[in-house]
PDB file of C-alpha atoms and ligand atoms in Angstrom:
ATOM      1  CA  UNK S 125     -16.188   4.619 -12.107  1.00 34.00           C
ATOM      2  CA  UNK S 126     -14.823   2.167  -9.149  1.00 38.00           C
ATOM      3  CA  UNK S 127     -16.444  -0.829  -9.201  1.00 39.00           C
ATOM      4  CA  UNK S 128     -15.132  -2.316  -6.115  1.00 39.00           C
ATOM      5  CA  UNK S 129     -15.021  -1.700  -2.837  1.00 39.00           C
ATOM      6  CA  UNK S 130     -12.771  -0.171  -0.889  1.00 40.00           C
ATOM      7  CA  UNK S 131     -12.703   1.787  -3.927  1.00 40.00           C
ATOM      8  CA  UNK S 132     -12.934   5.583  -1.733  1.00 40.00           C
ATOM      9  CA  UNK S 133      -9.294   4.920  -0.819  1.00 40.00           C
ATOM     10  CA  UNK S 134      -8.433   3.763  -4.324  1.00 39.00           C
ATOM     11  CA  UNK S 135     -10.021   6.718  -5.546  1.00 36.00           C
ATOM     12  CA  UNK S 136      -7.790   9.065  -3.238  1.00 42.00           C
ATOM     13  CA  UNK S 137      -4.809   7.381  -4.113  1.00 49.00           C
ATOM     14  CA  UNK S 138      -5.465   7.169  -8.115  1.00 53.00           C
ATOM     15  CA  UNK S 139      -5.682  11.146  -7.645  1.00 76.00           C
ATOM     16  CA  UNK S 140      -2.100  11.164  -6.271  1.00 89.00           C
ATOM     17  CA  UNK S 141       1.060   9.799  -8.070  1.00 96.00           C
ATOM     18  CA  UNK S 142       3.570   8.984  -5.867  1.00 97.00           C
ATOM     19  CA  UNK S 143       6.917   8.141  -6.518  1.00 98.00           C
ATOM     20  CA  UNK S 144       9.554   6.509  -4.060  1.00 98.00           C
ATOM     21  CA  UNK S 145      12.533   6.849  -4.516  1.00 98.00           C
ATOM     22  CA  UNK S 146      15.693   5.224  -2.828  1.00 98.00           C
ATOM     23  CA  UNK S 147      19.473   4.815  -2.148  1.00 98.00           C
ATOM     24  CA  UNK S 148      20.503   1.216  -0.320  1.00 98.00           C
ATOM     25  CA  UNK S 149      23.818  -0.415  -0.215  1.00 98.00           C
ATOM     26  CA  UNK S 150      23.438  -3.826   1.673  1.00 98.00           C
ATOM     27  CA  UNK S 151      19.387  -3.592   1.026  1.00 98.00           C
ATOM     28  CA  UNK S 152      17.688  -2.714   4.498  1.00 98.00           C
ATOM     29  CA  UNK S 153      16.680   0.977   2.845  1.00 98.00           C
ATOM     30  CA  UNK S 154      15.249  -0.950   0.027  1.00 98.00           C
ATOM     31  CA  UNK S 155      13.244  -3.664   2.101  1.00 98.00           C
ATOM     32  CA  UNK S 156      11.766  -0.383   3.622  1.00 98.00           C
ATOM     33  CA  UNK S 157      10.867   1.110   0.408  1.00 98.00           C
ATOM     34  CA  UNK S 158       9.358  -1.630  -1.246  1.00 98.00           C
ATOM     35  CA  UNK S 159       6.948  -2.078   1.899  1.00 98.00           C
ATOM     36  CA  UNK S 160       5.924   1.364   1.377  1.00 98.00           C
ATOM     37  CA  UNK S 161       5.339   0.312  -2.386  1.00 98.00           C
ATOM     38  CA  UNK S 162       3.367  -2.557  -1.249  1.00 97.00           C
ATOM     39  CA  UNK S 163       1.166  -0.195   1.136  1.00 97.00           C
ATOM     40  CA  UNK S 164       1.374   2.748  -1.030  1.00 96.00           C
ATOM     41  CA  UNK S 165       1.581   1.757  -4.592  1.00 96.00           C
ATOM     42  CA  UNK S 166       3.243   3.979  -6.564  1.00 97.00           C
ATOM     43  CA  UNK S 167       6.752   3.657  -8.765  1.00 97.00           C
ATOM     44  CA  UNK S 168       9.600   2.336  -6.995  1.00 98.00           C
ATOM     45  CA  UNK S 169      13.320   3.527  -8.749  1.00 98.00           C
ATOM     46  CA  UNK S 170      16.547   2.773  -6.831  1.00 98.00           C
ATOM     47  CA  UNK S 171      18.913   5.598  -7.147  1.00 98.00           C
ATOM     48  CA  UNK S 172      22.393   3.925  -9.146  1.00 98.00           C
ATOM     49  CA  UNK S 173      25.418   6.004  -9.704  1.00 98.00           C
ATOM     50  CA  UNK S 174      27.710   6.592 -12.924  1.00 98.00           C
ATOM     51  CA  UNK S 175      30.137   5.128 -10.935  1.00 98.00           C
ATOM     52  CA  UNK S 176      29.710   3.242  -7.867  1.00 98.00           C
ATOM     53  CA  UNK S 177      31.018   2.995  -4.411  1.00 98.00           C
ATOM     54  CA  UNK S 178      33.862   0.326  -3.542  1.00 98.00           C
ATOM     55  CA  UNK S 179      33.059  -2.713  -2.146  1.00 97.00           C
ATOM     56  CA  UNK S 180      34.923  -2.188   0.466  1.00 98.00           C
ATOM     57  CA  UNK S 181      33.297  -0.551   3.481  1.00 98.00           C
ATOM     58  CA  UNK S 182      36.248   1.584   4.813  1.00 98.00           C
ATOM     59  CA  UNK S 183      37.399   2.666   1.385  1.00 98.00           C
ATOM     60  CA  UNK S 184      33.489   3.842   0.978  1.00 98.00           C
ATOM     61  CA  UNK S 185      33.437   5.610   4.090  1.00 98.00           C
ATOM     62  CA  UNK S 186      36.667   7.670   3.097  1.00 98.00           C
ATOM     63  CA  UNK S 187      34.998   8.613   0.000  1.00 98.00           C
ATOM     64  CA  UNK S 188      31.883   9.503   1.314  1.00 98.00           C
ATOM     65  CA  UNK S 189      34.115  11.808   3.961  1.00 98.00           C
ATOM     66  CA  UNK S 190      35.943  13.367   1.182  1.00 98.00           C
ATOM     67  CA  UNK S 191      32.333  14.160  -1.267  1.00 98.00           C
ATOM     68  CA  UNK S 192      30.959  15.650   2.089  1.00 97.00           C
ATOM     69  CA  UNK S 193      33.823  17.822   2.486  1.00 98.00           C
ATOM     70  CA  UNK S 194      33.867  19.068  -0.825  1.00 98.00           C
ATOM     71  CA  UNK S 195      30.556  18.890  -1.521  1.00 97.00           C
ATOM     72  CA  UNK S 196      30.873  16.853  -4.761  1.00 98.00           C
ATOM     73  CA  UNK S 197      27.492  15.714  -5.593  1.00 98.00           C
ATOM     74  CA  UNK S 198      28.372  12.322  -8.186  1.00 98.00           C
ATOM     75  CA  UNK S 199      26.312  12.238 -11.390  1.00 98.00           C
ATOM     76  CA  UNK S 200      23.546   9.739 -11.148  1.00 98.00           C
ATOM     77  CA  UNK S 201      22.999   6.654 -13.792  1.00 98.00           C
ATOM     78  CA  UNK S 202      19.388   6.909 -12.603  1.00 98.00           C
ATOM     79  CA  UNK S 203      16.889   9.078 -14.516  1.00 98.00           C
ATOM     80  CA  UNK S 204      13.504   9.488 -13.405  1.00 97.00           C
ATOM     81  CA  UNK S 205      11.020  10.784 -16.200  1.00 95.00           C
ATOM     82  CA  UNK S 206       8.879  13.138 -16.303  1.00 96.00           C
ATOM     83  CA  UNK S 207       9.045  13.814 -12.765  1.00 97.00           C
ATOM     84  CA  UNK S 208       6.374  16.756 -12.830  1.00 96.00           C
ATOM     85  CA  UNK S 209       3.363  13.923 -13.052  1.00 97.00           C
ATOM     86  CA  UNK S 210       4.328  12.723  -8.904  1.00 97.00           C
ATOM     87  CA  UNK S 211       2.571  14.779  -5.973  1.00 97.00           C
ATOM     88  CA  UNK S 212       3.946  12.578  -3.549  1.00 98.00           C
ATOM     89  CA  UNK S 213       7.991  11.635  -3.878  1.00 98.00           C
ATOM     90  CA  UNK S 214       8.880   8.996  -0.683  1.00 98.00           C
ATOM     91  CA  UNK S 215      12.657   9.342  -0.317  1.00 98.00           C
ATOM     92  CA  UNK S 216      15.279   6.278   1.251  1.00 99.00           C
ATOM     93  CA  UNK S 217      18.104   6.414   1.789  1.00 99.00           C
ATOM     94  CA  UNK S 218      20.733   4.815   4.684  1.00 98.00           C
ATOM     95  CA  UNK S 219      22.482   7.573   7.047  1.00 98.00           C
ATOM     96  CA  UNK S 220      25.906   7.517   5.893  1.00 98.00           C
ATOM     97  CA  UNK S 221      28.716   9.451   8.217  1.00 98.00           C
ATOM     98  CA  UNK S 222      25.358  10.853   9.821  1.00 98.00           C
ATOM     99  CA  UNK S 223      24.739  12.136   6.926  1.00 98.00           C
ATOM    100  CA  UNK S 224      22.390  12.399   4.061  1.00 98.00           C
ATOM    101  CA  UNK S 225      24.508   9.970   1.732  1.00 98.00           C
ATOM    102  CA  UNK S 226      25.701  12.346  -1.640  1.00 98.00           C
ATOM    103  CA  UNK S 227      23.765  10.445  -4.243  1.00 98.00           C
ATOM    104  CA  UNK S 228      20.602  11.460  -2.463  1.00 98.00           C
ATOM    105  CA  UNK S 229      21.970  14.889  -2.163  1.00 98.00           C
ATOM    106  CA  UNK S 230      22.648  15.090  -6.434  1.00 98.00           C
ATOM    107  CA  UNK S 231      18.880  13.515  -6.742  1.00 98.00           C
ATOM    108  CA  UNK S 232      17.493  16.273  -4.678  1.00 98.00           C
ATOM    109  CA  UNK S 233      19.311  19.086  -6.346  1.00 97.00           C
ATOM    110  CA  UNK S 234      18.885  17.445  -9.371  1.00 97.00           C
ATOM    111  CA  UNK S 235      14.826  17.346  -9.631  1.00 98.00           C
ATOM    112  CA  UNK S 236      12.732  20.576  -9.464  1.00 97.00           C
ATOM    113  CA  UNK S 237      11.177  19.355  -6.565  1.00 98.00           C
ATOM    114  CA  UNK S 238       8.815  22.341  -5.856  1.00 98.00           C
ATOM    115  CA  UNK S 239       4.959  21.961  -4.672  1.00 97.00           C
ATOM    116  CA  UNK S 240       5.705  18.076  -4.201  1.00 98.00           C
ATOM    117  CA  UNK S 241       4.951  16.498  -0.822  1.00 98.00           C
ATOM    118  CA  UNK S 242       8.141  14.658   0.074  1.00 98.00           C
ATOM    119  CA  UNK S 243       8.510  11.752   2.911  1.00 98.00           C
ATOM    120  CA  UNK S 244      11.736  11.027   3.684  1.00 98.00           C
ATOM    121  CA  UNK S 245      12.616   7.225   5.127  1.00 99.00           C
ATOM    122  CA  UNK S 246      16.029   5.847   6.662  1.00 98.00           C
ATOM    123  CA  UNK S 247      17.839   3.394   7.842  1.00 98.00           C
ATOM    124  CA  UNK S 248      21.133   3.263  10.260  1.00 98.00           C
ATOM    125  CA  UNK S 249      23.255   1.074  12.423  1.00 98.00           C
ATOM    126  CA  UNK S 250      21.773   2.686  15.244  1.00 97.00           C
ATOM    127  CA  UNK S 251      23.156   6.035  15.742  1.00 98.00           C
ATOM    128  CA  UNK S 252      20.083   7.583  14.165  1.00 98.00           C
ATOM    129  CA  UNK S 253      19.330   9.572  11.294  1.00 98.00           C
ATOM    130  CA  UNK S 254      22.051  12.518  12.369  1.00 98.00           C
ATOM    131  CA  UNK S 255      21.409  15.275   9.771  1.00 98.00           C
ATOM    132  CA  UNK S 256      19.734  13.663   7.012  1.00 98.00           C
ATOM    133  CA  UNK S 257      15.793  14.684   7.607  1.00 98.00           C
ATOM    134  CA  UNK S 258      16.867  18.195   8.408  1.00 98.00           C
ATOM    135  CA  UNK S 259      18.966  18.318   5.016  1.00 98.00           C
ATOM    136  CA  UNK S 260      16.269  16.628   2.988  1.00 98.00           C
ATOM    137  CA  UNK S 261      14.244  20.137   4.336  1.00 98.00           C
ATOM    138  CA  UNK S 262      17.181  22.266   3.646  1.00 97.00           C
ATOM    139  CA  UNK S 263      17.473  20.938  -0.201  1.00 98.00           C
ATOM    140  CA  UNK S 264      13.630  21.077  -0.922  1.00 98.00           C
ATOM    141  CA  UNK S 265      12.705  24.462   0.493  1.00 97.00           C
ATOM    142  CA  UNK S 266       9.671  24.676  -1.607  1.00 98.00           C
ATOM    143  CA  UNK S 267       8.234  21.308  -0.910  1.00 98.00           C
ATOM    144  CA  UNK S 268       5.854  20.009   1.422  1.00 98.00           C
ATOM    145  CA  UNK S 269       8.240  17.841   3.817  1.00 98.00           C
ATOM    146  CA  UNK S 270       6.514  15.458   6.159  1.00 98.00           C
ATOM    147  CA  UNK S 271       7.428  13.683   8.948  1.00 97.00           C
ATOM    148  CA  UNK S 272      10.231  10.655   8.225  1.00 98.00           C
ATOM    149  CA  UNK S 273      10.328   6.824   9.510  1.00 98.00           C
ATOM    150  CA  UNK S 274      13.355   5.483  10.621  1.00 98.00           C
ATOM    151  CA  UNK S 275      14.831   2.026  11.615  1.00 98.00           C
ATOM    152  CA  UNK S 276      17.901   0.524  12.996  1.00 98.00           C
ATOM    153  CA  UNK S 277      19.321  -1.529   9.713  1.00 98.00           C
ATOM    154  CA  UNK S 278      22.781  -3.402   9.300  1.00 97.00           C
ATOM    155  CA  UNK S 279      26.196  -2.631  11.053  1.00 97.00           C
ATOM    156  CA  UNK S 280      28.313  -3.566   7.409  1.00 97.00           C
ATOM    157  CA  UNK S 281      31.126  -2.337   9.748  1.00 95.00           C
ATOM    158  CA  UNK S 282      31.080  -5.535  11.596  1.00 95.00           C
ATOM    159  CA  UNK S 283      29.670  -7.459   8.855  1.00 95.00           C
ATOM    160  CA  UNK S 284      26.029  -7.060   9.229  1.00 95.00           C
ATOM    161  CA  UNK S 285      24.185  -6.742   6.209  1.00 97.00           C
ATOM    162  CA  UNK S 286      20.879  -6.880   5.672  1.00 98.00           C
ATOM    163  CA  UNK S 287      18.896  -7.470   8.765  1.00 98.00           C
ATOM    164  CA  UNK S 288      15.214  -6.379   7.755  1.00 98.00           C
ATOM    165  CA  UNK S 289      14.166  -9.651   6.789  1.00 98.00           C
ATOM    166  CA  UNK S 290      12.457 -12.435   8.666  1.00 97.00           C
ATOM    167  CA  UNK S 291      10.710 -11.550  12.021  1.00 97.00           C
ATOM    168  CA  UNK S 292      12.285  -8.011  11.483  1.00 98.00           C
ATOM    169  CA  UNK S 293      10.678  -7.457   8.020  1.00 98.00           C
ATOM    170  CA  UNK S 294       7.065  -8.605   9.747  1.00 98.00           C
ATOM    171  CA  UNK S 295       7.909  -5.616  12.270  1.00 98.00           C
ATOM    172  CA  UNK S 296       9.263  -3.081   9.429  1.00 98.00           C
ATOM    173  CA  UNK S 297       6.136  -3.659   8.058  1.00 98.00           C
ATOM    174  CA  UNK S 298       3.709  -3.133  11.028  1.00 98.00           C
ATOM    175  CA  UNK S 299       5.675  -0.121  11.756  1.00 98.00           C
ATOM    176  CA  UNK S 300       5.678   1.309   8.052  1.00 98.00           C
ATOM    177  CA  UNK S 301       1.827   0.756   8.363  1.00 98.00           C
ATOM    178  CA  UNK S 302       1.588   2.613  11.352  1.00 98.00           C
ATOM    179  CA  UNK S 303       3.438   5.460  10.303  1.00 98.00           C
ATOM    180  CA  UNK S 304       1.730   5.925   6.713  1.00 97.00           C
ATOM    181  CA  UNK S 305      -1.529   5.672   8.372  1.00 96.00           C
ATOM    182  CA  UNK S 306      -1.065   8.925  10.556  1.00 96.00           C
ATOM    183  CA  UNK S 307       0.483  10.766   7.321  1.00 96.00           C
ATOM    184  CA  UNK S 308      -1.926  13.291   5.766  1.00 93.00           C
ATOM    185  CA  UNK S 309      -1.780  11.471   2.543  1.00 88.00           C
ATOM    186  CA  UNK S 310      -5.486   9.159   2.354  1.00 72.00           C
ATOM    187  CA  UNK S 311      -2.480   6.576   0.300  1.00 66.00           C
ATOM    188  CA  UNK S 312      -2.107   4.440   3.214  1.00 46.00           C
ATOM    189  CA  UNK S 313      -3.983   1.211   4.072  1.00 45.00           C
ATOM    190  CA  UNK S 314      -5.608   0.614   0.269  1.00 47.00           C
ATOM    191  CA  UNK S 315      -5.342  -3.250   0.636  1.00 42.00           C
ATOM    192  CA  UNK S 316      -2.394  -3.581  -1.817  1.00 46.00           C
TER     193      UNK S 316
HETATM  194  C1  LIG C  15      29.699   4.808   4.075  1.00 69.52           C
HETATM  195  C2  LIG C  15      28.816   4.425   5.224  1.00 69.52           C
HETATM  196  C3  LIG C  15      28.692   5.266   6.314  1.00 69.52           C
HETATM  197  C4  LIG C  15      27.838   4.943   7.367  1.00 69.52           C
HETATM  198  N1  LIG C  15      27.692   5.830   8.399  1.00 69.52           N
HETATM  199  C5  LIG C  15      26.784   5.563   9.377  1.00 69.52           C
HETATM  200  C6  LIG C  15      26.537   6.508  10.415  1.00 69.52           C
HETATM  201  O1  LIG C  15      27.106   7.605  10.451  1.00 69.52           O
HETATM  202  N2  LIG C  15      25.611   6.197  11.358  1.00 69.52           N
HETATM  203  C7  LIG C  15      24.926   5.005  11.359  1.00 69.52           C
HETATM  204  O2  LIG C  15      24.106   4.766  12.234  1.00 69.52           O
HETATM  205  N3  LIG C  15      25.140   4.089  10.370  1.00 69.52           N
HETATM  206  C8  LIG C  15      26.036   4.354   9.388  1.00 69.52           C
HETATM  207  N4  LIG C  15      26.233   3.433   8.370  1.00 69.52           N
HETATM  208  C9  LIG C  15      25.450   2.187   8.385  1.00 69.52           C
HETATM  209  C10 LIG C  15      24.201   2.254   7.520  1.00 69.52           C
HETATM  210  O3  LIG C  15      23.470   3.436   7.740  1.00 69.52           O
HETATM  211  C11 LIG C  15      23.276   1.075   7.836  1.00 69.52           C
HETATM  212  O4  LIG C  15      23.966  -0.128   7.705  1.00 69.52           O
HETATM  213  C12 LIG C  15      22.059   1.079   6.902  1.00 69.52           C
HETATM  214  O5  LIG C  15      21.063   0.198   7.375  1.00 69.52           O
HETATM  215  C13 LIG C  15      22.472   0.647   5.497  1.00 69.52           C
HETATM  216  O6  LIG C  15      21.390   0.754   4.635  1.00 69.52           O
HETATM  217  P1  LIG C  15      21.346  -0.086   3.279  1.00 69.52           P
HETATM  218  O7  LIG C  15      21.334  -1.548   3.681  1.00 69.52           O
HETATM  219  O8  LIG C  15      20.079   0.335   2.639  1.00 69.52           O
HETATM  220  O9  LIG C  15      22.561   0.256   2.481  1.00 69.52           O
HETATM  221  C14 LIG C  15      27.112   3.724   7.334  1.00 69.52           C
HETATM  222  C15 LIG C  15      27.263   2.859   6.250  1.00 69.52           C
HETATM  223  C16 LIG C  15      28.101   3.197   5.197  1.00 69.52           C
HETATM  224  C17 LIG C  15      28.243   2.261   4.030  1.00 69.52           C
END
């Protein structure tokens, strides 16, 4: 029994697990998904790899043209456990050669996924998120996918990192708020 109130919304969300998941390089995906943690609750996990990307951007990009060629999905450090107890998996991730990057690729085929409501999130230099929601769909064909949130993040091309932070985190925020509250979920808004 809830003994305080707001506790209707508290209630809703107890009855849901959710999960958020996310892949971030220079950390503008992952000021995104730990909003959503702050407004959602939930368990955050950033997605690490077996073995990581270069530091260096161009050398990155190459390999990240080369996996998408081939379709290489690289193994994933990251385990998530017991991943049957989430309803609700939020997924981040940057678009990469407008892309869905491969690590979130081997996390989706990865996970029986399957009667899970997924929300995909992004963040991009500003050429939008090019193919990723629509493979997200394509890679969870038995999930619930609803609609994403997106937001212009660094340029590391020109040396822009992170860039949600400041006056452009208090924005992020607003927006994530705005967004979560018009998702069928009753998870948004719970005063966390
Ligand atoms: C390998 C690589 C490829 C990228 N390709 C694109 C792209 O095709 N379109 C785009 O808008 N941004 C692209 N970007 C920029 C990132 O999407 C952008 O900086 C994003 O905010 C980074 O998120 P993060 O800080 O969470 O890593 C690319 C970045 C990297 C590292």
């Amino acid at each position: 029994m809830c003994m305080v109130s707001g506790c209707a919304k508290a209630q809703n969300m107890d009855d849901k697990k959710v999960l958020i998941v996310y892949l971030s390089r220079t950390n503008n995906t992952k000021a995104i998904a730990e909003i959503i943690h702050q407004q959602a609750g939930g368990k955050l996990v950033a997605l690490e790899l077996q073995s990581p990307y270069p530091a260096n951007y161009q050398e990155t990009v190459a390999q990240v043209a080369k996996e998408n060629e081939t379709g290489y999905l690289p193994p994933l450090k990251t385990k998530v456990e017991n991943i049957e107890q989430y309803d609700i998996i939020f997924v981040g991730f940057p678009t990469w050669g407008m892309q869905l990057p491969p690590p979130m690729k081997s996390f989706l085929y990865q996970y029986n996924l399957a009667g899970k409501t997924i929300i995909p999130f992004n963040t991009n230099a500003g050429y939008g998120i090019g193919s990723t929601f629509q493979t997200v769909r394509s890679l969870c064909p038995k999930s619930k996918v609803l609609e994403g949130f997106t937001m212009k993040g660094g340029i590391e091309r020109d040396g822009q990192l992170l860039v949600i932070k400041g006056d452009n985190l208090i924005k992020a925020q607003a927006e994530v708020k705005k967004w979560l509250a018009k998702l069928p979920l009753n998870i948004s808004n719970n005063g966390r």
